[in-house]
Amino acid sequence: MEFRDLKIQYENNKVEINHAIQEVLNHANFIGGKQITELEKELADYVGVKHCITCANGTDALSLVLMAWDIKEGDAVFVPNFTFFATGEVVSFNGATPVFVDVDENTFNICPESLKLTIERIVKEGKLNPKVIIPVDLFGLPADYEEIEKVAQKFNLLVLEDGAQGFGGSINGKMACSFGNAATTSFFPAKPLGCYGDGGAIFTNDDSLAELINSIKVHGKGTSKYDNVRIGVNSRLDTIQAAILQVKLKVFREQELDAVNSVFHSYNNKLQSIVSTPIIPNGYYSSFAQYTIKLESKAIRNELQTRLLEHNIPCMVYYAKPMHQQKAFSSSSFIDSDFYVTNLLCDTVLSLPMHPYLKEEEIVEICTIIKKFMLERKK
Ligand SMILES: *Cc1c(COP(=O)(O)O)cnc(C)c1O
C-alpha cells in the first residue's frame, strides 16, 4: 500500500501523459511555449481568476508575491504555526519577520480570533509594520477567508492564500486559490494536483501585480529577457511539466477530486465513532491533500503509528514540530503557551494513506487495524 499512489495514477493515464511529453520532445521547445500559455489559461479559468502565472515551485510562488509587494526588513507577516516550513521560510527569506499564529483545533487552519489578537499585540509593541497575512489551506481545506478578510480590512493588511495543499477545494463554490489579494499553489508530485518534478503557480485578479510577477520571475525583464528593469529571479515551470499538468488537470477535475472525497466519506463512516476524524465545515469542500485523524495523547498516537507501520500501512505525522520551535526561527522569541492548539496537534495528529486510487478493501484493512487497536486500549 502507498501513502499517496503516484504509480497507479500514471498507469491509469499513461497513454495521454506519454503523448503529451512526446509532443514537447518533438518540438524541442522546453522553456515557454504553447503548453505553458494554455495551462495558465486553463488553471485561471478553473480557479475563476483573471491571471495565473506558473513558476518553478510553490515556495517561489509565495516568495514572488512577497517580492512584488516589496515585503522587507521591518515588516510583519502573519503565518499559521501549524504548516509546512516554506510558509514561514519565504517571509524570512525576503528579510521580513514571520509572526506565528495559533490554529483552530477542528479545521487545523489559522484561527481568526488568535490572528486578531496577535496583530493587536504587534501593533501595540510598535516594532514591526504589519503587512501581510498568509493563511494556509491545510490538508486540502480552505481557511476561513470570510473572517480572515474582516481582520485584514480592519488592520489594512494584504492576504496571500497559500493554496499549496488546497488546490481543488472551495467555499460555497468559490474555488481555493481565488481568495485574498493573491494566491499560490504547488505542483510538487504529492500535492492534490502534482506534476513530475517541481512546479508552482500564482493566481490573482490584480493586473499590475500579475505584470510585475511576470517580470520578476524572468530576471526582472522589461520588454524582453535582455532588457532588465529590476532585480528578479529565474523561476519558470518547465514545458514538459506543463504538458503533464494539462493531462492531469483534466483527470483531477473529472475524477480525482470526487474520488478523494469518496475515500474521505468511507474513512469517516468507519472511524468517526472511534477516533477524532476530519471536520469539513458547512459549505466547505476539501481536496484532501491529507486525511488526518487525532488521538487522545502523544503516547497513543505514537503507538497507533507503530502498529500501522508493523502492518505495512504507511502513515505520517504532519507536522511533528510547530514552526515556532524550528531552529531556523530560533532568533525570534516565542511564548510556547501562546500556541496551545498547535502544540496539541503536533502531539496527536496522524495522517493515513489518502489518494484518489485508494481501494475500499484498503480502507477497510486500515480501519480494522485502528478499531482493533482502540478496542484493546479500552480493555
Ligand atoms: C508544499 C508546500 C509549500 C511549498 O511548495 P513547493 O512546491 O514544495 O516549494 C508551501 N506551503 C505549503 C503549505 C506546502 O504544503
PDB file of C-alpha atoms and ligand atoms in Angstrom, residues 57-59 62 83-84 86-87 136 162 164-165 186-188 191 198-199 319, ligand 1:
ATOM      1  CA  ASN A  57       7.746  25.631  -7.298  1.00  0.00           C
ATOM      2  CA  GLY A  58       5.274  26.553  -4.565  1.00  0.00           C
ATOM      3  CA  THR A  59       7.927  28.183  -2.388  1.00  0.00           C
ATOM      4  CA  LEU A  62       4.939  32.663  -2.338  1.00  0.00           C
ATOM      5  CA  THR A  83       2.039  24.347   8.446  1.00  0.00           C
ATOM      6  CA  PHE A  84       4.889  23.263   6.197  1.00  0.00           C
ATOM      7  CA  ALA A  86       8.051  27.036   3.444  1.00  0.00           C
ATOM      8  CA  THR A  87       5.147  29.302   4.504  1.00  0.00           C
ATOM      9  CA  VAL A 136      -2.750  28.144   4.540  1.00  0.00           C
ATOM     10  CA  ASP A 162      -1.051  29.583   0.457  1.00  0.00           C
ATOM     11  CA  ALA A 164      -0.108  24.565  -1.950  1.00  0.00           C
ATOM     12  CA  GLN A 165      -2.260  21.828  -0.392  1.00  0.00           C
ATOM     13  CA  SER A 186       2.469  23.917  -5.618  1.00  0.00           C
ATOM     14  CA  PHE A 187       2.633  21.126  -8.183  1.00  0.00           C
ATOM     15  CA  PHE A 188       5.053  19.026  -6.104  1.00  0.00           C
ATOM     16  CA  LYS A 191       0.143  17.693  -3.741  1.00  0.00           C
ATOM     17  CA  ASP A 198       8.799  20.733  -9.102  1.00  0.00           C
ATOM     18  CA  GLY A 199       6.269  23.341 -10.175  1.00  0.00           C
ATOM     19  CA  TYR A 319       3.537  18.112  11.495  1.00  0.00           C
TER      20      TYR A 319
HETATM   21  C1  LIG B   1       4.427  22.089  -0.263  1.00  0.00           C
HETATM   22  C2  LIG B   1       4.109  23.372   0.360  1.00  0.00           C
HETATM   23  C3  LIG B   1       4.750  24.573   0.006  1.00  0.00           C
HETATM   24  C4  LIG B   1       5.925  24.615  -0.921  1.00  0.00           C
HETATM   25  O1  LIG B   1       5.731  24.077  -2.189  1.00  0.00           O
HETATM   26  P1  LIG B   1       6.998  23.520  -3.006  1.00  0.00           P
HETATM   27  O2  LIG B   1       6.451  23.327  -4.382  1.00  0.00           O
HETATM   28  O3  LIG B   1       7.428  22.251  -2.371  1.00  0.00           O
HETATM   29  O4  LIG B   1       8.051  24.565  -2.977  1.00  0.00           O
HETATM   30  C5  LIG B   1       4.332  25.739   0.601  1.00  0.00           C
HETATM   31  N1  LIG B   1       3.344  25.758   1.511  1.00  0.00           N
HETATM   32  C6  LIG B   1       2.713  24.632   1.896  1.00  0.00           C
HETATM   33  C7  LIG B   1       1.620  24.712   2.897  1.00  0.00           C
HETATM   34  C8  LIG B   1       3.082  23.394   1.364  1.00  0.00           C
HETATM   35  O5  LIG B   1       2.466  22.285   1.770  1.00  0.00           O
END
